[in-house]
Coordinates of C-alpha atoms in Angstrom, one line a residue:
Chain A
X7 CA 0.0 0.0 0.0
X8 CA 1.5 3.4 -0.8
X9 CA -0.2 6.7 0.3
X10 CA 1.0 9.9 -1.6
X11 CA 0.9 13.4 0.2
X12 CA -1.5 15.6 -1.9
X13 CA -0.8 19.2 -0.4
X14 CA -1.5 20.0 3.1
X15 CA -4.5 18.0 3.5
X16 CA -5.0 16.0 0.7
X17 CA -3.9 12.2 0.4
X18 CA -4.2 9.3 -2.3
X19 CA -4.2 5.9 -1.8
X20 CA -2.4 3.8 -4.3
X21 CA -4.4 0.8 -5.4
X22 CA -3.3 -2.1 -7.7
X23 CA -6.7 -2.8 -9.4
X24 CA -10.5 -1.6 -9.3
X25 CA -11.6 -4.0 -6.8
X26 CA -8.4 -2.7 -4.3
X27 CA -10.4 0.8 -4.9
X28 CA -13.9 -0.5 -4.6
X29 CA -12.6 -1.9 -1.0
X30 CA -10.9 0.6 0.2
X31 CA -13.7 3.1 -0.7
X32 CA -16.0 0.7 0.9
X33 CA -14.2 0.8 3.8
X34 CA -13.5 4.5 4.2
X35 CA -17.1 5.8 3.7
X36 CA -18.1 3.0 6.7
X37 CA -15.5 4.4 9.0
X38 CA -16.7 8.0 8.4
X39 CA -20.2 7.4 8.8
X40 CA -18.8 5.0 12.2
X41 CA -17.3 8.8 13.2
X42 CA -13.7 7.7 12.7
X43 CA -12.5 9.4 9.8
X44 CA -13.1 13.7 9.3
X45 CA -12.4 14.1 6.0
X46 CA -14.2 16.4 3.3
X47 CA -14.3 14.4 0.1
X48 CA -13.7 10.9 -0.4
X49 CA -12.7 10.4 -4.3
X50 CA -12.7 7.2 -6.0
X51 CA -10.7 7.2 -9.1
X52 CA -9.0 3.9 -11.2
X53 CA -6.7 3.3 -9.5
X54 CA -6.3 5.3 -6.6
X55 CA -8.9 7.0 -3.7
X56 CA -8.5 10.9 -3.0
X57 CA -9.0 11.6 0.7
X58 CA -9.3 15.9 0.9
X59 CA -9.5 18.0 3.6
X60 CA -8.6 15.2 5.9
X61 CA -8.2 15.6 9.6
X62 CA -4.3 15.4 11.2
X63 CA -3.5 12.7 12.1
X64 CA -5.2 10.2 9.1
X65 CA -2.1 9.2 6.9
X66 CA -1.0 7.6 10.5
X67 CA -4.4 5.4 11.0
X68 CA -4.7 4.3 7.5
X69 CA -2.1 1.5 7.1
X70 CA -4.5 0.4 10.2
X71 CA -7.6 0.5 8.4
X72 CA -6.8 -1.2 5.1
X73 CA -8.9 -3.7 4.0
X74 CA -8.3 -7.8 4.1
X75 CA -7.5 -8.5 0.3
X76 CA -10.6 -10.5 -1.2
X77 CA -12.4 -9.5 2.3
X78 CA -15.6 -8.1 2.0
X79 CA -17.0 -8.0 -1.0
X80 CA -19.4 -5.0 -0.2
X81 CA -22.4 -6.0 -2.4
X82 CA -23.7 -2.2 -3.8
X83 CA -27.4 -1.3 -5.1
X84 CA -28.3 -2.8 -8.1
X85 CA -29.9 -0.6 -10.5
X86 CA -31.1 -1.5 -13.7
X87 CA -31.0 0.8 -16.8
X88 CA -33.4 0.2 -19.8
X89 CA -31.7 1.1 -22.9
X90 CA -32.5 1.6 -26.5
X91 CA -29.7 0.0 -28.4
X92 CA -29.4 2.4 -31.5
X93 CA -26.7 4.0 -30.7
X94 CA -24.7 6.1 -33.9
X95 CA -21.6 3.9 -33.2
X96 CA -23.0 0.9 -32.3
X97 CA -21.9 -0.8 -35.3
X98 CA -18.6 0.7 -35.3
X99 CA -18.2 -1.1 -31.9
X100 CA -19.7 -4.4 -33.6
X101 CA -16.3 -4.2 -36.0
X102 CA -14.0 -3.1 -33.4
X103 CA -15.2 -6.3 -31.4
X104 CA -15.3 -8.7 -35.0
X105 CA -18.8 -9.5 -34.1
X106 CA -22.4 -9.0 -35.2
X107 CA -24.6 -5.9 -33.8
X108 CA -26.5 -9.0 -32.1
X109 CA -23.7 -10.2 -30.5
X110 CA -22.0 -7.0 -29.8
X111 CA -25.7 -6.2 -27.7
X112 CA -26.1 -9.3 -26.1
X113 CA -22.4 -8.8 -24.4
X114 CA -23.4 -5.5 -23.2
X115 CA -26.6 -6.9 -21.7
X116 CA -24.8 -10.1 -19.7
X117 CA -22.4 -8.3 -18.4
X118 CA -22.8 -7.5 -14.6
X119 CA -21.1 -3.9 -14.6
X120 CA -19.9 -2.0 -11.4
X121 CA -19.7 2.0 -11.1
X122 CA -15.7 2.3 -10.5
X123 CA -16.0 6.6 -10.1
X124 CA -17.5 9.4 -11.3
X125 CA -16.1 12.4 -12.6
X126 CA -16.9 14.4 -16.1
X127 CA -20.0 16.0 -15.0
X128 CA -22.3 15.7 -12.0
X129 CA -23.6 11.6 -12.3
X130 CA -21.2 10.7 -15.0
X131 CA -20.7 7.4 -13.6
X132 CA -17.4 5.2 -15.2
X133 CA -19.0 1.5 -15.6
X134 CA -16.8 -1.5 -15.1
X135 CA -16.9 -5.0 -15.6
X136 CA -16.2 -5.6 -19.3
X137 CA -13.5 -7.8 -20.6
X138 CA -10.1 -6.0 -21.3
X139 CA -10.0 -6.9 -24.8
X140 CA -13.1 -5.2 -25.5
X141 CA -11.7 -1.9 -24.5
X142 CA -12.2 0.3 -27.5
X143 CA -10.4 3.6 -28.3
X144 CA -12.4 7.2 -28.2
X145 CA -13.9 8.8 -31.5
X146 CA -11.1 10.5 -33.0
X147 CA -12.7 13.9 -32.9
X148 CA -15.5 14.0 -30.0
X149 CA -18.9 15.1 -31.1
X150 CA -19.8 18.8 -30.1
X151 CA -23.4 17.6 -28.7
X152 CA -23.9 14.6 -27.3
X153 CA -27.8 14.1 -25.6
X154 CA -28.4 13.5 -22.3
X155 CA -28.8 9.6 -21.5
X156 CA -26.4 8.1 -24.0
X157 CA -25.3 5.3 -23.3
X158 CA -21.3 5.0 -25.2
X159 CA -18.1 3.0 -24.5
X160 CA -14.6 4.3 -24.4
X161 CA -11.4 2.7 -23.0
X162 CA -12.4 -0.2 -20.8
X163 CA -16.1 1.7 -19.2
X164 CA -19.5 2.0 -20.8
X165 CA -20.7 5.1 -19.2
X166 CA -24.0 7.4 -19.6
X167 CA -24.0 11.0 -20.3
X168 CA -26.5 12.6 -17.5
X169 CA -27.0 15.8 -19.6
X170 CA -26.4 17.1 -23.0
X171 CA -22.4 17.8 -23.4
X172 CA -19.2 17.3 -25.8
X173 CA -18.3 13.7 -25.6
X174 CA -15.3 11.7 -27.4
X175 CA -17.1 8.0 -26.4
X176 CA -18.4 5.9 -29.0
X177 CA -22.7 5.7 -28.4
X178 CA -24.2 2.1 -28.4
X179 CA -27.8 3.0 -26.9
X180 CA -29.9 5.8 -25.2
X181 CA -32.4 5.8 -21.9
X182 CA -34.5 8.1 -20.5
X183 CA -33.7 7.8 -16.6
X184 CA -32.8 10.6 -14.9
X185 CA -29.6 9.9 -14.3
X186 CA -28.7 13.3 -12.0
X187 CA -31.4 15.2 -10.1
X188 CA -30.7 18.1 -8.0
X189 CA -34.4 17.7 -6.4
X190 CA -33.5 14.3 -5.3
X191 CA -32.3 12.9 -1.8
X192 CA -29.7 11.0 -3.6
X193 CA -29.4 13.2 -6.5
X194 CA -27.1 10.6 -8.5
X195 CA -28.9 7.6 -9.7
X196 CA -25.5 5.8 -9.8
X197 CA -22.7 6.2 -7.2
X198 CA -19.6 4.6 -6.7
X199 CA -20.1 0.7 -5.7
X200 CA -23.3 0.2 -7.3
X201 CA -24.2 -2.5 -9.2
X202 CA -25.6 -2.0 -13.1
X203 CA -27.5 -4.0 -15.4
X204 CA -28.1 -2.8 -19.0
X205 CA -31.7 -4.0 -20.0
X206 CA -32.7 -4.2 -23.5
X207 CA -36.1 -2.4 -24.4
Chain B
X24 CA -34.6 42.9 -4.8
X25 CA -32.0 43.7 -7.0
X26 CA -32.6 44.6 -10.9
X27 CA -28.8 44.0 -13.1
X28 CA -28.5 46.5 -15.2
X29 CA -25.3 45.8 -16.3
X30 CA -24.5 42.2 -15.6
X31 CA -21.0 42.7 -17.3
X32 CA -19.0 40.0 -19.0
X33 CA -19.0 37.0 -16.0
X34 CA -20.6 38.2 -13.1
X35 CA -22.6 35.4 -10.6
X36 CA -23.4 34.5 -7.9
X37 CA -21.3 32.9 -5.6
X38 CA -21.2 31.5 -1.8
X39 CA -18.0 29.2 -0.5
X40 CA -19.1 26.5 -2.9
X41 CA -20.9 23.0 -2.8
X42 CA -18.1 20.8 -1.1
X43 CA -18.6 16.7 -0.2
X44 CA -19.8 16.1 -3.4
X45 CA -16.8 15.0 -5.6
X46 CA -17.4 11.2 -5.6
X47 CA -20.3 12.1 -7.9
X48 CA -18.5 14.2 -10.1
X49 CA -19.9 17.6 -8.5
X50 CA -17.3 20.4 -8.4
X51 CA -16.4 22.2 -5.5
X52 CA -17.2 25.4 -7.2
X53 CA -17.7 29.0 -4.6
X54 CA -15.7 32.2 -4.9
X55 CA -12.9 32.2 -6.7
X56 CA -11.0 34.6 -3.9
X57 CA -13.2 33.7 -0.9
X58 CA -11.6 35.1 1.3
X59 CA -12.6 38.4 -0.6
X60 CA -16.1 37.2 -0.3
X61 CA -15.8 36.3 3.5
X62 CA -14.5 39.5 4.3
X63 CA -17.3 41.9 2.3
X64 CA -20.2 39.5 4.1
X65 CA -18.8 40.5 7.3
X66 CA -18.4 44.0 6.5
X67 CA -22.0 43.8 6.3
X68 CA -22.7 41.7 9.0
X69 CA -23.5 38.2 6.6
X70 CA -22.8 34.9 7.8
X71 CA -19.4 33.7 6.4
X72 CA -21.2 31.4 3.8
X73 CA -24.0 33.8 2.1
X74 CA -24.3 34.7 -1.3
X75 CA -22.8 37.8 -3.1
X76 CA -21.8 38.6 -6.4
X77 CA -18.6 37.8 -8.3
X78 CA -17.5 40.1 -11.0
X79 CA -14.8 39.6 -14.0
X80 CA -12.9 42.7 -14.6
X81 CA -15.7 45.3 -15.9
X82 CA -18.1 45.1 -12.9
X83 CA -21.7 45.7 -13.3
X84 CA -24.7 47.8 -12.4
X85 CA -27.3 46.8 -10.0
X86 CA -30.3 48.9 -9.1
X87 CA -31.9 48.2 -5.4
X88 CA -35.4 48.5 -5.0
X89 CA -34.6 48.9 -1.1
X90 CA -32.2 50.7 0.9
X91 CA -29.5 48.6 1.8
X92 CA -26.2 47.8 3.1
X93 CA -23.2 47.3 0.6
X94 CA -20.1 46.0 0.8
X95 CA -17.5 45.3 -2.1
X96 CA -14.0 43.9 -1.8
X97 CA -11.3 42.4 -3.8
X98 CA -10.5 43.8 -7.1
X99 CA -9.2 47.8 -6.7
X100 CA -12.4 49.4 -8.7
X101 CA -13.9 53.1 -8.7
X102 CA -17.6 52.5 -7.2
X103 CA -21.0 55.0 -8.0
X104 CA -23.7 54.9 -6.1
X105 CA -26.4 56.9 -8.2
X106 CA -22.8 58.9 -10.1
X107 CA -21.3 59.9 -6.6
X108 CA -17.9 57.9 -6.0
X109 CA -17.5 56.2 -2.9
X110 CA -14.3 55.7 -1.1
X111 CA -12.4 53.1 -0.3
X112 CA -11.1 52.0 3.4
X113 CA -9.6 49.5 4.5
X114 CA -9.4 47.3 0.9
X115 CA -13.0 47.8 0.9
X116 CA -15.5 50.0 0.0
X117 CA -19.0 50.2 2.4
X118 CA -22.0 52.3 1.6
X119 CA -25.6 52.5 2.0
X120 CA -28.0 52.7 -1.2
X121 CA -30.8 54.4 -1.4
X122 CA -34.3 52.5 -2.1
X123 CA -34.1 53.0 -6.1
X124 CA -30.2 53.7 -5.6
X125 CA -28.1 52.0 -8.7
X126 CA -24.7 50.8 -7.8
X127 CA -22.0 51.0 -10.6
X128 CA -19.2 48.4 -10.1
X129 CA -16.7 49.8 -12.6
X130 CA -13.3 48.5 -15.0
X131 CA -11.0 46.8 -12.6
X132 CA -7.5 48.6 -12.2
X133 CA -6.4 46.1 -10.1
X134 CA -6.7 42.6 -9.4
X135 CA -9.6 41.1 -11.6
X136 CA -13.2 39.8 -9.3
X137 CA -15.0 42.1 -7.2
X138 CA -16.8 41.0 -4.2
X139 CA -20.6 42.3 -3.9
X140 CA -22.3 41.7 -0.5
X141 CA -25.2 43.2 0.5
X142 CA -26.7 43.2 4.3
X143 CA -29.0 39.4 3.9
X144 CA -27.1 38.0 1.1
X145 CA -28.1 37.2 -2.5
X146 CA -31.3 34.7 -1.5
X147 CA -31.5 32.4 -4.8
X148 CA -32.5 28.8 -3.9
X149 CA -29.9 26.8 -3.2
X150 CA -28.5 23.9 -5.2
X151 CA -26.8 20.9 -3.7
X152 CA -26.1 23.5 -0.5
X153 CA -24.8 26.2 -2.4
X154 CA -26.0 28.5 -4.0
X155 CA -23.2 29.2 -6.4
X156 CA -22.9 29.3 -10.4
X157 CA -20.5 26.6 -11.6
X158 CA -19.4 27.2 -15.0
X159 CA -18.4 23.7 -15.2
X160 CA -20.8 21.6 -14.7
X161 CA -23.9 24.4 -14.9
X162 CA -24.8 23.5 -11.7
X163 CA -26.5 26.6 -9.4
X164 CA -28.3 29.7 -10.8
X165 CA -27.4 30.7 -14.3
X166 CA -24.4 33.9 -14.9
X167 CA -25.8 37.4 -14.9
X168 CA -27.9 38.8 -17.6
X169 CA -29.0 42.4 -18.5
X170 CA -32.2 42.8 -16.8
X171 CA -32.2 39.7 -14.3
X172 CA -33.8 40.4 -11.0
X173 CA -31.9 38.7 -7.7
X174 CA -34.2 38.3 -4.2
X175 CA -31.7 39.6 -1.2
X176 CA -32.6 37.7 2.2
X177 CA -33.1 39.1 5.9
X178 CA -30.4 41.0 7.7
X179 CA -29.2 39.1 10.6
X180 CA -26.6 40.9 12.8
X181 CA -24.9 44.2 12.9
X182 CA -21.9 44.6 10.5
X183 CA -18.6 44.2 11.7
X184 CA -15.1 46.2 11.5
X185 CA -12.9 44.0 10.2
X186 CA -9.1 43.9 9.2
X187 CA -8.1 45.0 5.7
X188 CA -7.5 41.9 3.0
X189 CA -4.2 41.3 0.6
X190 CA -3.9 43.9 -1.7
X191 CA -4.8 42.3 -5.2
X192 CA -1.9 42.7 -7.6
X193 CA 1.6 42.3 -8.8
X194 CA 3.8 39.5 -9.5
X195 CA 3.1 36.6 -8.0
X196 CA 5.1 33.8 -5.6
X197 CA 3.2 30.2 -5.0
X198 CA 3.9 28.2 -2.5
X199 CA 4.1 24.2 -3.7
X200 CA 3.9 21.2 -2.2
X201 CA 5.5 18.8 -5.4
X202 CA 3.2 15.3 -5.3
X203 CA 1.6 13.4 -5.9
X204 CA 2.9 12.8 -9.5
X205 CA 6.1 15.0 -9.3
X206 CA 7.8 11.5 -9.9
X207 CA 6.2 12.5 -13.6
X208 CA 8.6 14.9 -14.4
X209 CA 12.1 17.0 -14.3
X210 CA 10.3 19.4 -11.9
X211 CA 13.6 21.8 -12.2
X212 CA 11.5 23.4 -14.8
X213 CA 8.9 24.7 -12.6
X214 CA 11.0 26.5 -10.4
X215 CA 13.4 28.3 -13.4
X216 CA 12.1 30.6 -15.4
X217 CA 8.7 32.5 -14.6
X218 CA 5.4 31.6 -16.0
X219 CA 2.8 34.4 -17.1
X220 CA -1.1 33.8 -17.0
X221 CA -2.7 32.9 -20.3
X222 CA -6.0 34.6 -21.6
X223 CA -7.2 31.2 -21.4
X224 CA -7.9 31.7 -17.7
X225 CA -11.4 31.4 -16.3
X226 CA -13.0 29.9 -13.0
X227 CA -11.9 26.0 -14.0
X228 CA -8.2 27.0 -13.6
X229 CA -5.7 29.3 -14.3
X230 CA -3.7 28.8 -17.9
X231 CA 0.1 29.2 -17.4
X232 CA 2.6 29.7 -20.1
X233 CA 6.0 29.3 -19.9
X234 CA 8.7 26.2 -19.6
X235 CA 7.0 23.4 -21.0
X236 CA 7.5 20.4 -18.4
X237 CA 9.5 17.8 -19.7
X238 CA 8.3 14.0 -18.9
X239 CA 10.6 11.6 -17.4
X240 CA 8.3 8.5 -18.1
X241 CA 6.0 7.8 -20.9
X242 CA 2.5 6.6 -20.4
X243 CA -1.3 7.8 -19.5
X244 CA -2.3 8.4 -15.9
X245 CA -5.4 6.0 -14.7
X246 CA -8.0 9.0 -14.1
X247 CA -7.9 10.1 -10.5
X248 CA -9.8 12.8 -8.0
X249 CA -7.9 16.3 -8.3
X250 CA -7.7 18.9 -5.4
X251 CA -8.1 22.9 -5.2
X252 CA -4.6 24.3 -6.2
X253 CA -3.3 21.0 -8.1
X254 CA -1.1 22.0 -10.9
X255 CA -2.2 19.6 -13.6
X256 CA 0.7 19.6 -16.7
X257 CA -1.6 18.3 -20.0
X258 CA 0.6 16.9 -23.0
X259 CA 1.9 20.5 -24.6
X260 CA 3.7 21.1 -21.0
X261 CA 2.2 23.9 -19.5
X262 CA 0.5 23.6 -16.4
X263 CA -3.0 24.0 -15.6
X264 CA -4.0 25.5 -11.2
X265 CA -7.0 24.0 -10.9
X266 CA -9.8 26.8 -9.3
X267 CA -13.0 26.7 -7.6
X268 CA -15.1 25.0 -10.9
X269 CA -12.1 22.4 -11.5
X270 CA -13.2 18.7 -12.2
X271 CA -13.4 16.5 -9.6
X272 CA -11.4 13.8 -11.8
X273 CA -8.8 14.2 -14.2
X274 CA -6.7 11.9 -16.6
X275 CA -3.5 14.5 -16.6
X276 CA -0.8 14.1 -13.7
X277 CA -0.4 16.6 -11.3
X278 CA 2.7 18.0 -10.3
X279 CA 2.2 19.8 -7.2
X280 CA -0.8 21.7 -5.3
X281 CA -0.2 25.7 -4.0
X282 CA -1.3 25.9 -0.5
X283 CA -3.6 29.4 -1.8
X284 CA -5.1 30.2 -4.8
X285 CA -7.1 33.5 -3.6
X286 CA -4.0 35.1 -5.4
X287 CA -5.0 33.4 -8.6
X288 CA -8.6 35.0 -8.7
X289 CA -6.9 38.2 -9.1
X290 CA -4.0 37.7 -11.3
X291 CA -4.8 39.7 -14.4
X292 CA -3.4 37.8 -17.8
X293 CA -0.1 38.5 -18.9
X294 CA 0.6 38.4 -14.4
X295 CA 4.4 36.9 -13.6
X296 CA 4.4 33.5 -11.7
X297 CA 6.9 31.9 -9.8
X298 CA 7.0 28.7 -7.9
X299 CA 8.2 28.3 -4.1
X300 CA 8.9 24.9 -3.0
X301 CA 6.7 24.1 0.4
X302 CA 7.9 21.6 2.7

């Protein structure tokens, strides 16, 4: 485990894969709520977490508090998000992959898919889960408007635009949930550690 | 209420920001120099997190149905209330308008964002806790236009005498603490020559120019959460201070974070920078 200084009261935790990250966030938002860590943001990212504004005294506890490898395997929310698969680059993803548009679907359907972070815009959630192989590069020249509730791959995360915006990922399918709503009590319908199911419709 | 007359080219409204919601990609957003902002509310007697107006170099013009309480800090500007000048004390100028009175916020000839707080604070609802404008995302009430009309809330204590802020201006000298990807680079760059601020500039960060950074490994940095102050070095070299609307994520390594970037919100383009190496 290495923890790197990030100015005066920033820190980031150095993970060796997603699930490292997945744990360690898991961990960290249980021992704030439990009243053991003061810290203003906790920041899931790839690789790493982002503790800022943390209280003295945190980059001594944390070698204390990191989580048993293959421990808990905090089980998130599952949401489920019913999609239109007509996406504009759909069947460029289909060749990329050297399948079928039916096949290239069916993948993104059975996969069981995991919110790794979010970043971008408010709700932007990054989706893991899908093989490495499949990871496909971002459209040369990103699309001035993109509408809200795409649903696009880039690198190794499917991901879903929560409002109209520039965006460089490659569009398989649309929804219409509300992915980000100010009004709500949990204004992001996916946060880091839940659990997503693309549907078919 | 308050009719703009003259919104100016960014003005908005601004409070200290909408922190503890990063891990769903929600910027931090709030005053760019809020300790201007903190200072003018207490001038008028404001709780330390109200709402007041940010301006971007030109100022505008507000009329005020009601009398009321003003206070405006940061930027050095020449203030009218209804054509008479008002004076400045104490890196701040503090007046009482008339009802109908029209305050004009003019060019700034120092620094760069005014502070605008009036006695109750700038009452627009709230969004996420704050009820700041983030240019980012679009989160919180829109930017100023000609002819907008802001609510102002109830005063709730008597205004205070308070110290005098840092004069706005000049070159300036960061303070940086190198990390967490300083093992990125031949940092000797950044503390060499002097960079000057780009026109790029705006409330997501400030643009330097300068030494391009040199890399000392190859590769693409996994995308990870970003602070207030990091210096973020893109591919062309020149570093990026993240501000107040910064993402909460980014895919570029940072090199260091300053320890204050009020300096920054008043750093007209073309300013001299220099890096200090913190402990």
């Amino acid at each position: 485990m290495k923890i790197r200084r990030v100015g005066t009261a920033g820190l980031l935790i150095e993970c060796p894969d997603a699930q490292r990250v997945e744990d360690w966030r898991a961990e960290l938002w249980k021992r704030r709520a439990a009243g053991e860590l003061r810290v203003v943001e906790i920041v899931p990212g790839a690789r790493t977490v982002l503790l800022d504004g943390a209280a003295p005294g945190t980059a001594e506890a944390l070698p204390g508090w990191e989580p048993a490898p293959g421990g808990i395997q905090a089980e998130g929310p599952l949401v489920e998000i019913h999609t239109v698969f007509d996406g504009e680059d759909l069947e460029s993803v289909a060749d990329l992959w050297r399948v079928t548009v039916d096949t290239a679907v069916r993948r993104l359907v059975e996969t069981p898919l995991t919110v790794a972070f979010s970043g971008f815009a408010p709700g932007f959630a990054y989706l893991r889960g899908l093989a490495d192989e499949w990871a496909v590069p971002r459209l040369a020249a990103p699309r001035p408007r993109v509408p809200a509730g795409s649903v696009a791959l880039a690198g190794g995360y499917a991901g879903i635009y929560p409002t109209a915006s520039p965006g460089g990922w490659r569009l398989v399918g649309r929804t219409d949930q509300n992915l980000f709503d100010v009004r709500r009590e949990h204004p992001a319908l996916l946060t880091p550690g839940t659990r997503v199911r693309l549907v078919a419709v | 209420m308050i009719t703009v007359l003259r919104a100016g080219p960014l003005t908005t409204v601004q409070d200290q920001g909408r922190p503890g919601w990063a891990h769903l990609g929600v910027p931090r957003s709030g005053a760019l120099d809020a300790p201007a902002l903190r200072l003018a509310n207490r001038f008028v007697g404001n709780p330390d997190d109200a709402a007041g107006l940010e301006t971007t170099m030109l100022g505008c013009a507000l009329r005020f149905e009601r009398p009321a309480l003003v206070a405006v800090t940061g930027a050095v500007a020449d203030i009218d209330v209804d054509s008479r000048p008002v004076e400045r004390l104490r890196g701040c100028q503090l007046f009482e308008v008339p009802a109908g009175g029209v305050v004009d916020v003019k060019r700034a000839t120092r620094g760069v964002r005014s502070y605008i707080a009036v006695a109750g604070g700038i009452a627009v609802e709230p969004v996420l806790g704050s009820r700041s404008t983030d240019t980012l995302s679009g989160l919180g009430p829109a930017r100023l236009a000609d002819g907008d009309t802001l609510p102002v809330g109830v005063p709730t204590a008597a205004p205070m005498l308070v110290g005098e802020p840092a004069r706005p201006g000049g070159e300036l000298v960061l303070g940086i603490h190198l990390g967490p990807r300083d093992d990125w680079f031949d940092t000797k760059g950044l503390f060499g020559s002097p960079y000057r601020i780009s026109p790029l500039s705006n409330r997501v960060g400030s643009r330097l120019a300068g030494t391009a950074l040199t890399r000392t490994r190859a590769g693409e940095l996994p995308s990870e959460g970003v602070v207030l102050g990091a210096v973020q070095v893109p591919a062309d070299g020149q570093p990026i201070i993240f501000l107040a609307d910064h993402p909460t994520t980014g895919g570029y390594p940072v090199v260091g974070v300053i320890d204050d970037v009020a300096p920054l919100a008043q750093a007209q383009t073309g300013t001299t920078v220099r890096f200090r190496e913190l402990d």
